[in-house]
């Protein structure tokens, strides 16, 4: 028989922290904390198996579930000494979701469950506080009505506001027990009108419906969106568990309270507890940012005993979980309860600092330290930061909390819909809100950064922004947001939608206009982490760089060479595009060679500059790849101008353009197909490469081993014909310079047929480099330029798990890659094989590259550290 | 030690007919004929191994070759009783090329070798004929000078013509021995001036150089072109052999002669000897078409004994080789010699008749009969013929010999270069020449048909045209061709370049203007051959047909169903394109559905018509494939007109067009990607298919099993989502009709990723059909629309053996196909898998499809019989 329910309480639990996929993160940790003796309110967890069953069986439950719930309830009654629905000592419970992956605020929660006319009286009598009991009851009806039965939240709020107005009070706390009773009655009436039934009084029915609502909330819009954004693979982690737990109250009076704390600073990683609390409040009050909470250290003064207990529990939790914890707690009449612990979300800089310091503290070893940082998080450490030298030239608008670091500029928008719409058109936007709520998730994701007027460091905005790695300034009390007018005010300054601001999330500052940024360096903890990564990784990490500037950045970030230098970008530069165009419109080989002779010295100096920066590290140069028409103008007036400049008729130039026009240029006359029809182009390029290397050897005694890469090979004969054309030029250039150079010649693998015949090609080619952009295009038959019209839908509807242009499709493209490696190395054992498509900087792709035994990955300069870490993790995890 | 030379003569030979690849076709057959006792002049063959050695070792020979030639010469001297270079009884030899595949006239030949001042005298004395001896000598010098030493042919001709003018004679035969001596001297002088040496007198040097020339001629331009056109795979058949053979002379007087004959009619296949001869002539005189020869039956009168002997030899040869033979013979002073036999080239109709009649005569069995016809040859039987009803409305210009059947129309051109140039622009041309020569090959290939003024049924034009399967009217003496003016005259009619004529190669008639043609039927021998083919083939043969007309043709030709019905062609029809465009510019799903509702009844009746014709045979329908922009106009004025017609602004229509524009439409928003974004389109199509089948079942009790094919699937999830959208529509339509139908749903395999994940896709898809057009595009990264700029060069330079859009690339694309079949059938044993790309009608591709175990091939209607035969041959050969 299946076991669907796992109880915890009274110092022992059925579950443990290793049962996350069954019990969800929250449930597993509640069990674990119970087992290690921490004060956790008793309760039970309905496993994710039930959720699976629910969705696989048209929203029904396993038949034995009801009995299991009953017996779990009885056990809970025993542990707590209270009874569900009892008229004297009633048991109240919370019903909370909890999936295997943390999805904060995405699914439903119901609190104070078990209240009705009878039990509310018992509660009031028991604690001698009528007002508290009726407040709990009206909150329960509001939550149940909204969350479980779908009655609009605003309708409840309207009743509350009406009574407050009638009573002439502003704060809820000023309402009397009688007021709350009146509100409760009105709520019930509202409920009856909306649902055509009385508000359910039977706690069992309340519980059944609440459980049902929580399971249903797995597939609400917000939750689906969250999983999309966070790329949650539902085939791996499906469904939520439901946690039913005895209520404890932080709002029973001044010796009660509730709080949230991180065992280390989640924004900077600094050691020491970091958190906030509110006395006489429920948990929602802290995270929703409605009242501004006190820092955790202030608790020492409010209740030093509880504070000491809490600090020691934090210490126990961090040592037990070996990670920074995000803890929720409640103090009920002076007694501390821990309601939740989980690994805390953190910014990139915090992740690095925490990982390195935990290693230094001896809590974890280097390997585990490396695994604690998600490679993508490093992006935040590499992103530009505000240039300190420039700051003084700009107007500082306001200062708030440094909720999530980074420096971003953009146009302000005032709601999530505008944020998404404008971002879709390519606009960079900053989302400004009084406070954020789970409905804003998509808008936050679409924004460069978030600015809120209210809420602390653990407010919704701050937590979510850090999770997303987005810059955020929170609790910026100086600003007054008018969502209706789409403006915000700071003193007498009014900032309207579309105005540009810059946020400095590390300093918590807001500036008017766009402030220039600078590139951060790799130092301190970051450098240490990179050092460890290099120690454990097996994959090499190179960079894709076409310019000396890019090459320099990549070297600073630890690139071990250039994996792809695209020579065509050099062709576009202003001082040479004219000669390039002359070459293209040439009628004869002689004319073409004359034009190429003008380009030659420029190409040579390009290569010389690149080689110099890489100072002996390998540099892989891809010969001209794009179709020639890309170099010619498209607009009539540009054509006229060019024709005049070139001294040919417009008509002739237009004819040439027409002649070069292609229906599907991606599969047209490009790559080595150009090299075969116009060998003189590649011959010029190869000569420039070898000449540059020869000169550096003579002038600076610098040993360069150029790697010459032929693009778009699909058949060994294409490669052979290129060898025939190019090798004599290479030999001759070395001879003319009286220099002997080592060099390598190899090919891109970017055409499916090249992968399918890799054994043949490996007979001649000395290396392979996967051009996964083209390989993905051809393998899927997706043009990257055109797939926008359907690819988004494909990813949203999970037809494809991910955009294959961002992360290599391991099933299809990966199969070709795997075949290539096997077949290639069979013919040429140990041949070096890399990847230089854009996916080369994607951590998942890097794991895959490690698995299939590639020699190195090559990525854009700013992703080099990410690749180094991902490569290390791949090695450690395999 | 290698054996390089194979002698024959005196009733025995070293070689045999099975040694073609070593001795070439000619050499192997000379050996064979010697062995079976036929009168063959003795000689020896230098094997193709030497040719290989020659090209692999920078044009040098194996060291032992010279000795072997010497000893073969000594043996030849013994057999013939003559001596090489002997002043009394000199041995004269011919030196001829002979490759494993017949390449008539493409390589070099030297005759009368061994003559010099001494031997010419001996020859004259020996036969008592000065004139003959000197004529032989001057011919030898001319041939050696031209062929071996590269002196322009015209220079020799000029000397000859000058003397003829001086002597006032028109025909060579009128020149005296003295005249010929004078010519010989002038020839030698010419030789000395051109080559800076005396004409070589040593027969051994003459022989060495001639052999060298023949080996070199393997790679002359003509020979290379011939091999390209005829797709000779040099990795299989490389190099020519050289045949050195004692000379026999057909021009020794009136009891000498020479001829060429086929053992059956090579044009029609009719039984009985078919050939021509000339008395007192050399072989070149017959084939070059300079003198018009006599039909072979006339030989009975000239020399009945030789005639009888010849007829009996023909009989022996045909029975021995079990095929129609093309025989060259010479009569020297009344003695018959056979100089060559080979399997005769024949037209398609002849091939079919010969194969069927040989089976009926008991000479071969059905299987061998099937193997005797090249599938491509059937094309000639299927090509349109002149509509007899129309003939009378056109002017017959002239009548010639029915040299190669067929009916073609085109613009006349007067030389090979014009033919190639105009054909390259897509023009259909008829090449008109006084007579053709090997230099015309490329022009003949580029033309629709050939018309010559001179030459018989075995003239160059006739033989080559039949080999190519081109329509040809030869020896049309009524026409006078002026190549300089680019006109031809018939009486007082002048036909100029660009005028249109029609040739009827079956009747030997030439008409002015274009005459309509009709489709031939499959009957008689052709039907018999097809019947045998169906008996032995294992592959099914279906057709690609989009219209009832195409479907009818295909059924008449034996198609067993439709393998591909492209529904988009239906969308283009004039009466519905408007609704299609309405659908495309729709802003909402509702608008789109309204437009689709208009298209639905038309689609339904399309399918009903197709199903009716196929009458229960399977019909596979591909849902809409091309991107939507293909249905919208491109030109401004068409856009304006359409916008007005549709009642929308031009700007709006232009915006829609702009929005649908794609950079690489081949890899864009098409196929099932459309089906996913606009499910209502496919739903309409599927409903139309099922509705059509239901109605036929109800109305005519016709059982249709529609096969619904989803295009462009690359991932199983695409297929699943289509199932989800379409299956309910199918079920509902059947329910609405109260009809239960069987149907199948499956997918094209045309995206490499589909092939790579065929096992996944086979879990759901009930059938596969290879779309080898797209699969080839994606696997190679070649856009078919754009690859013209390099693909020709690729094939010419042998980078690729063939155009992969004509014949499936077995190495790359074939590997994916093979994987697909293996993986697909592993999951779904016995699943039916076809091919519907254009290569499906290519015999080589059909062989491949048989090998990898496909269920059927589908091809255009006119290729159905070709596919049936190719499938049978594939089965017989495996």
PDB file of C-alpha atoms in Angstrom, chain B residues 130-329:
ATOM      1  CA  UNK B 130      51.382   2.427-105.327  1.00  0.00           C
ATOM      2  CA  UNK B 131      48.413   4.677-104.911  1.00  0.00           C
ATOM      3  CA  UNK B 132      46.975   2.690-102.009  1.00  0.00           C
ATOM      4  CA  UNK B 133      50.318   2.565-100.222  1.00  0.00           C
ATOM      5  CA  UNK B 134      50.941   6.294-100.459  1.00  0.00           C
ATOM      6  CA  UNK B 135      47.391   7.084 -99.476  1.00  0.00           C
ATOM      7  CA  UNK B 136      47.891   4.898 -96.391  1.00  0.00           C
ATOM      8  CA  UNK B 137      51.142   6.689 -95.603  1.00  0.00           C
ATOM      9  CA  UNK B 138      49.731  10.187 -95.970  1.00  0.00           C
ATOM     10  CA  UNK B 139      46.749   9.209 -93.804  1.00  0.00           C
ATOM     11  CA  UNK B 140      49.127   7.875 -91.173  1.00  0.00           C
ATOM     12  CA  UNK B 141      51.198  11.075 -91.128  1.00  0.00           C
ATOM     13  CA  UNK B 142      48.069  13.167 -90.906  1.00  0.00           C
ATOM     14  CA  UNK B 143      46.650  11.100 -88.047  1.00  0.00           C
ATOM     15  CA  UNK B 144      49.925  10.815 -86.150  1.00  0.00           C
ATOM     16  CA  UNK B 145      50.666  14.512 -86.638  1.00  0.00           C
ATOM     17  CA  UNK B 146      47.256  15.521 -85.438  1.00  0.00           C
ATOM     18  CA  UNK B 147      46.428  12.990 -82.759  1.00  0.00           C
ATOM     19  CA  UNK B 148      49.855  12.240 -81.309  1.00  0.00           C
ATOM     20  CA  UNK B 149      51.678  15.507 -81.874  1.00  0.00           C
ATOM     21  CA  UNK B 150      48.821  17.955 -81.718  1.00  0.00           C
ATOM     22  CA  UNK B 151      49.271  19.638 -85.118  1.00  0.00           C
ATOM     23  CA  UNK B 152      46.020  21.238 -86.244  1.00  0.00           C
ATOM     24  CA  UNK B 153      43.941  19.009 -88.452  1.00  0.00           C
ATOM     25  CA  UNK B 154      43.067  21.966 -90.679  1.00  0.00           C
ATOM     26  CA  UNK B 155      46.702  22.438 -91.643  1.00  0.00           C
ATOM     27  CA  UNK B 156      46.830  18.966 -93.159  1.00  0.00           C
ATOM     28  CA  UNK B 157      43.466  19.457 -94.808  1.00  0.00           C
ATOM     29  CA  UNK B 158      44.701  22.701 -96.303  1.00  0.00           C
ATOM     30  CA  UNK B 159      47.611  20.922 -98.048  1.00  0.00           C
ATOM     31  CA  UNK B 160      45.252  18.251 -99.333  1.00  0.00           C
ATOM     32  CA  UNK B 161      42.743  20.792-100.628  1.00  0.00           C
ATOM     33  CA  UNK B 162      45.473  22.856-102.308  1.00  0.00           C
ATOM     34  CA  UNK B 163      46.723  19.860-104.289  1.00  0.00           C
ATOM     35  CA  UNK B 164      43.160  18.836-105.156  1.00  0.00           C
ATOM     36  CA  UNK B 165      42.514  22.324-106.483  1.00  0.00           C
ATOM     37  CA  UNK B 166      45.801  22.293-108.442  1.00  0.00           C
ATOM     38  CA  UNK B 167      44.861  18.957-109.951  1.00  0.00           C
ATOM     39  CA  UNK B 168      41.301  20.105-110.563  1.00  0.00           C
ATOM     40  CA  UNK B 169      39.769  17.136-108.752  1.00  0.00           C
ATOM     41  CA  UNK B 170      36.983  17.134-106.218  1.00  0.00           C
ATOM     42  CA  UNK B 171      37.235  13.665-104.702  1.00  0.00           C
ATOM     43  CA  UNK B 172      40.277  12.227-102.897  1.00  0.00           C
ATOM     44  CA  UNK B 173      39.936   9.084-104.944  1.00  0.00           C
ATOM     45  CA  UNK B 174      40.855  10.984-108.078  1.00  0.00           C
ATOM     46  CA  UNK B 175      44.320  11.819-106.763  1.00  0.00           C
ATOM     47  CA  UNK B 176      47.123   9.757-108.293  1.00  0.00           C
ATOM     48  CA  UNK B 177      49.915   7.947-106.497  1.00  0.00           C
ATOM     49  CA  UNK B 178      52.199  10.791-107.511  1.00  0.00           C
ATOM     50  CA  UNK B 179      49.817  13.385-106.077  1.00  0.00           C
ATOM     51  CA  UNK B 180      49.717  11.466-102.837  1.00  0.00           C
ATOM     52  CA  UNK B 181      53.509  11.301-102.726  1.00  0.00           C
ATOM     53  CA  UNK B 182      53.612  15.082-103.140  1.00  0.00           C
ATOM     54  CA  UNK B 183      51.092  15.477-100.359  1.00  0.00           C
ATOM     55  CA  UNK B 184      53.091  13.160 -98.138  1.00  0.00           C
ATOM     56  CA  UNK B 185      56.182  15.278 -98.649  1.00  0.00           C
ATOM     57  CA  UNK B 186      54.295  18.458 -97.831  1.00  0.00           C
ATOM     58  CA  UNK B 187      52.857  16.766 -94.729  1.00  0.00           C
ATOM     59  CA  UNK B 188      56.349  15.876 -93.585  1.00  0.00           C
ATOM     60  CA  UNK B 189      57.497  19.426 -94.167  1.00  0.00           C
ATOM     61  CA  UNK B 190      54.566  20.712 -92.173  1.00  0.00           C
ATOM     62  CA  UNK B 191      55.457  18.258 -89.421  1.00  0.00           C
ATOM     63  CA  UNK B 192      59.070  19.424 -89.386  1.00  0.00           C
ATOM     64  CA  UNK B 193      58.080  23.093 -89.209  1.00  0.00           C
ATOM     65  CA  UNK B 194      55.643  22.484 -86.422  1.00  0.00           C
ATOM     66  CA  UNK B 195      57.655  20.085 -84.300  1.00  0.00           C
ATOM     67  CA  UNK B 196      61.259  20.988 -85.105  1.00  0.00           C
ATOM     68  CA  UNK B 197      62.143  17.399 -85.915  1.00  0.00           C
ATOM     69  CA  UNK B 198      61.847  15.022 -88.829  1.00  0.00           C
ATOM     70  CA  UNK B 199      58.738  12.858 -88.920  1.00  0.00           C
ATOM     71  CA  UNK B 200      59.794   9.735 -86.970  1.00  0.00           C
ATOM     72  CA  UNK B 201      60.653   6.819 -89.217  1.00  0.00           C
ATOM     73  CA  UNK B 202      61.316   4.210 -86.540  1.00  0.00           C
ATOM     74  CA  UNK B 203      58.060   2.218 -86.116  1.00  0.00           C
ATOM     75  CA  UNK B 204      58.927   1.552 -82.461  1.00  0.00           C
ATOM     76  CA  UNK B 205      59.064   5.277 -81.742  1.00  0.00           C
ATOM     77  CA  UNK B 206      55.847   5.718 -83.716  1.00  0.00           C
ATOM     78  CA  UNK B 207      54.294   3.042 -81.534  1.00  0.00           C
ATOM     79  CA  UNK B 208      55.630   4.399 -78.231  1.00  0.00           C
ATOM     80  CA  UNK B 209      54.339   7.857 -78.922  1.00  0.00           C
ATOM     81  CA  UNK B 210      50.979   6.605 -80.119  1.00  0.00           C
ATOM     82  CA  UNK B 211      50.476   4.522 -77.007  1.00  0.00           C
ATOM     83  CA  UNK B 212      51.422   7.575 -74.954  1.00  0.00           C
ATOM     84  CA  UNK B 213      48.884   9.667 -76.847  1.00  0.00           C
ATOM     85  CA  UNK B 214      46.095   7.150 -76.271  1.00  0.00           C
ATOM     86  CA  UNK B 215      46.734   6.997 -72.529  1.00  0.00           C
ATOM     87  CA  UNK B 216      46.848  10.789 -72.460  1.00  0.00           C
ATOM     88  CA  UNK B 217      43.552  11.032 -74.314  1.00  0.00           C
ATOM     89  CA  UNK B 218      41.735   9.508 -71.283  1.00  0.00           C
ATOM     90  CA  UNK B 219      41.837  12.978 -69.821  1.00  0.00           C
ATOM     91  CA  UNK B 220      41.144  15.097 -72.863  1.00  0.00           C
ATOM     92  CA  UNK B 221      38.315  17.579 -72.587  1.00  0.00           C
ATOM     93  CA  UNK B 222      35.872  15.578 -74.695  1.00  0.00           C
ATOM     94  CA  UNK B 223      36.456  12.407 -72.713  1.00  0.00           C
ATOM     95  CA  UNK B 224      36.031  14.181 -69.376  1.00  0.00           C
ATOM     96  CA  UNK B 225      32.816  15.807 -70.567  1.00  0.00           C
ATOM     97  CA  UNK B 226      31.537  12.452 -71.824  1.00  0.00           C
ATOM     98  CA  UNK B 227      32.168  10.832 -68.478  1.00  0.00           C
ATOM     99  CA  UNK B 228      30.425  13.700 -66.699  1.00  0.00           C
ATOM    100  CA  UNK B 229      27.364  13.481 -68.893  1.00  0.00           C
ATOM    101  CA  UNK B 230      27.215   9.722 -68.621  1.00  0.00           C
ATOM    102  CA  UNK B 231      27.980   9.792 -64.891  1.00  0.00           C
ATOM    103  CA  UNK B 232      30.912   7.424 -65.214  1.00  0.00           C
ATOM    104  CA  UNK B 233      32.198   6.769 -61.714  1.00  0.00           C
ATOM    105  CA  UNK B 234      35.972   6.917 -62.046  1.00  0.00           C
ATOM    106  CA  UNK B 235      36.516   5.281 -58.713  1.00  0.00           C
ATOM    107  CA  UNK B 236      34.908   2.194 -60.271  1.00  0.00           C
ATOM    108  CA  UNK B 237      36.136   2.293 -63.880  1.00  0.00           C
ATOM    109  CA  UNK B 238      39.369   4.114 -64.273  1.00  0.00           C
ATOM    110  CA  UNK B 239      41.511   4.435 -67.392  1.00  0.00           C
ATOM    111  CA  UNK B 240      41.675   3.088 -70.880  1.00  0.00           C
ATOM    112  CA  UNK B 241      43.468   0.081 -72.280  1.00  0.00           C
ATOM    113  CA  UNK B 242      45.442   0.359 -75.545  1.00  0.00           C
ATOM    114  CA  UNK B 243      44.840  -2.128 -78.334  1.00  0.00           C
ATOM    115  CA  UNK B 244      47.631  -2.703 -80.836  1.00  0.00           C
ATOM    116  CA  UNK B 245      46.359  -4.769 -83.722  1.00  0.00           C
ATOM    117  CA  UNK B 246      47.554  -5.803 -87.144  1.00  0.00           C
ATOM    118  CA  UNK B 247      46.028  -3.544 -89.804  1.00  0.00           C
ATOM    119  CA  UNK B 248      43.525  -4.850 -92.299  1.00  0.00           C
ATOM    120  CA  UNK B 249      42.389  -2.588 -95.080  1.00  0.00           C
ATOM    121  CA  UNK B 250      38.946  -2.052 -96.425  1.00  0.00           C
ATOM    122  CA  UNK B 251      40.251   0.317 -99.041  1.00  0.00           C
ATOM    123  CA  UNK B 252      42.496  -2.028-101.025  1.00  0.00           C
ATOM    124  CA  UNK B 253      40.139  -2.061-103.933  1.00  0.00           C
ATOM    125  CA  UNK B 254      36.662  -3.085-104.952  1.00  0.00           C
ATOM    126  CA  UNK B 255      36.885  -6.489-103.226  1.00  0.00           C
ATOM    127  CA  UNK B 256      37.640  -4.691-100.008  1.00  0.00           C
ATOM    128  CA  UNK B 257      35.210  -2.846 -97.811  1.00  0.00           C
ATOM    129  CA  UNK B 258      34.236  -1.942 -94.323  1.00  0.00           C
ATOM    130  CA  UNK B 259      31.031  -1.732 -92.346  1.00  0.00           C
ATOM    131  CA  UNK B 260      29.195  -1.411 -89.089  1.00  0.00           C
ATOM    132  CA  UNK B 261      26.170  -3.477 -88.184  1.00  0.00           C
ATOM    133  CA  UNK B 262      23.821  -4.143 -85.325  1.00  0.00           C
ATOM    134  CA  UNK B 263      22.411  -7.600 -84.854  1.00  0.00           C
ATOM    135  CA  UNK B 264      18.979  -5.989 -84.335  1.00  0.00           C
ATOM    136  CA  UNK B 265      17.586  -2.570 -85.133  1.00  0.00           C
ATOM    137  CA  UNK B 266      18.992  -0.218 -82.453  1.00  0.00           C
ATOM    138  CA  UNK B 267      16.288   2.353 -83.062  1.00  0.00           C
ATOM    139  CA  UNK B 268      13.176   0.155 -82.952  1.00  0.00           C
ATOM    140  CA  UNK B 269      14.527  -3.149 -81.677  1.00  0.00           C
ATOM    141  CA  UNK B 270      13.157  -4.998 -84.688  1.00  0.00           C
ATOM    142  CA  UNK B 271      14.853  -8.340 -85.328  1.00  0.00           C
ATOM    143  CA  UNK B 272      17.292  -8.905 -88.201  1.00  0.00           C
ATOM    144  CA  UNK B 273      20.657  -7.430 -89.035  1.00  0.00           C
ATOM    145  CA  UNK B 274      20.727  -3.691 -89.378  1.00  0.00           C
ATOM    146  CA  UNK B 275      23.812  -2.005 -90.717  1.00  0.00           C
ATOM    147  CA  UNK B 276      25.712  -0.267 -93.418  1.00  0.00           C
ATOM    148  CA  UNK B 277      28.912  -0.718 -95.325  1.00  0.00           C
ATOM    149  CA  UNK B 278      31.050   0.898 -97.988  1.00  0.00           C
ATOM    150  CA  UNK B 279      33.257  -0.929-100.429  1.00  0.00           C
ATOM    151  CA  UNK B 280      36.794   0.329-100.882  1.00  0.00           C
ATOM    152  CA  UNK B 281      36.708   2.477 -97.755  1.00  0.00           C
ATOM    153  CA  UNK B 282      38.284   2.795 -94.327  1.00  0.00           C
ATOM    154  CA  UNK B 283      36.121   2.464 -91.231  1.00  0.00           C
ATOM    155  CA  UNK B 284      36.151   6.204 -90.490  1.00  0.00           C
ATOM    156  CA  UNK B 285      34.385   6.804 -93.787  1.00  0.00           C
ATOM    157  CA  UNK B 286      31.281   4.916 -92.587  1.00  0.00           C
ATOM    158  CA  UNK B 287      30.848   6.378 -89.142  1.00  0.00           C
ATOM    159  CA  UNK B 288      31.837   9.937 -90.008  1.00  0.00           C
ATOM    160  CA  UNK B 289      28.961  10.201 -92.424  1.00  0.00           C
ATOM    161  CA  UNK B 290      31.034  11.675 -95.266  1.00  0.00           C
ATOM    162  CA  UNK B 291      29.937   9.128 -97.871  1.00  0.00           C
ATOM    163  CA  UNK B 292      26.449   7.729 -97.532  1.00  0.00           C
ATOM    164  CA  UNK B 293      26.850   3.982 -97.092  1.00  0.00           C
ATOM    165  CA  UNK B 294      24.746   1.083 -98.421  1.00  0.00           C
ATOM    166  CA  UNK B 295      22.409  -1.007 -96.262  1.00  0.00           C
ATOM    167  CA  UNK B 296      23.950  -4.279 -95.172  1.00  0.00           C
ATOM    168  CA  UNK B 297      21.549  -6.380 -97.238  1.00  0.00           C
ATOM    169  CA  UNK B 298      23.135  -4.974-100.388  1.00  0.00           C
ATOM    170  CA  UNK B 299      26.334  -6.857 -99.484  1.00  0.00           C
ATOM    171  CA  UNK B 300      24.563 -10.019-100.589  1.00  0.00           C
ATOM    172  CA  UNK B 301      24.924  -8.753-104.119  1.00  0.00           C
ATOM    173  CA  UNK B 302      28.450  -7.437-103.736  1.00  0.00           C
ATOM    174  CA  UNK B 303      29.805 -10.620-102.144  1.00  0.00           C
ATOM    175  CA  UNK B 304      27.293 -13.241-101.132  1.00  0.00           C
ATOM    176  CA  UNK B 305      29.856 -15.526 -99.519  1.00  0.00           C
ATOM    177  CA  UNK B 306      31.124 -12.832 -97.201  1.00  0.00           C
ATOM    178  CA  UNK B 307      27.529 -11.780 -96.522  1.00  0.00           C
ATOM    179  CA  UNK B 308      26.560 -15.292 -95.443  1.00  0.00           C
ATOM    180  CA  UNK B 309      29.665 -15.551 -93.292  1.00  0.00           C
ATOM    181  CA  UNK B 310      28.871 -12.203 -91.706  1.00  0.00           C
ATOM    182  CA  UNK B 311      25.274 -13.165 -90.960  1.00  0.00           C
ATOM    183  CA  UNK B 312      26.378 -16.381 -89.326  1.00  0.00           C
ATOM    184  CA  UNK B 313      28.959 -14.511 -87.256  1.00  0.00           C
ATOM    185  CA  UNK B 314      26.254 -12.098 -86.099  1.00  0.00           C
ATOM    186  CA  UNK B 315      24.209 -15.059 -85.014  1.00  0.00           C
ATOM    187  CA  UNK B 316      27.140 -16.582 -83.147  1.00  0.00           C
ATOM    188  CA  UNK B 317      27.913 -13.283 -81.465  1.00  0.00           C
ATOM    189  CA  UNK B 318      24.379 -12.604 -80.296  1.00  0.00           C
ATOM    190  CA  UNK B 319      23.992 -16.101 -78.902  1.00  0.00           C
ATOM    191  CA  UNK B 320      27.377 -15.909 -77.276  1.00  0.00           C
ATOM    192  CA  UNK B 321      26.922 -12.495 -75.695  1.00  0.00           C
ATOM    193  CA  UNK B 322      23.190 -12.894 -75.172  1.00  0.00           C
ATOM    194  CA  UNK B 323      22.679  -9.322 -76.232  1.00  0.00           C
ATOM    195  CA  UNK B 324      22.296  -7.235 -79.330  1.00  0.00           C
ATOM    196  CA  UNK B 325      25.788  -6.612 -80.758  1.00  0.00           C
ATOM    197  CA  UNK B 326      27.297  -3.615 -82.491  1.00  0.00           C
ATOM    198  CA  UNK B 327      29.937  -5.077 -84.805  1.00  0.00           C
ATOM    199  CA  UNK B 328      32.663  -3.486 -86.937  1.00  0.00           C
ATOM    200  CA  UNK B 329      34.053  -5.501 -89.799  1.00  0.00           C
TER     201      UNK B 329
END
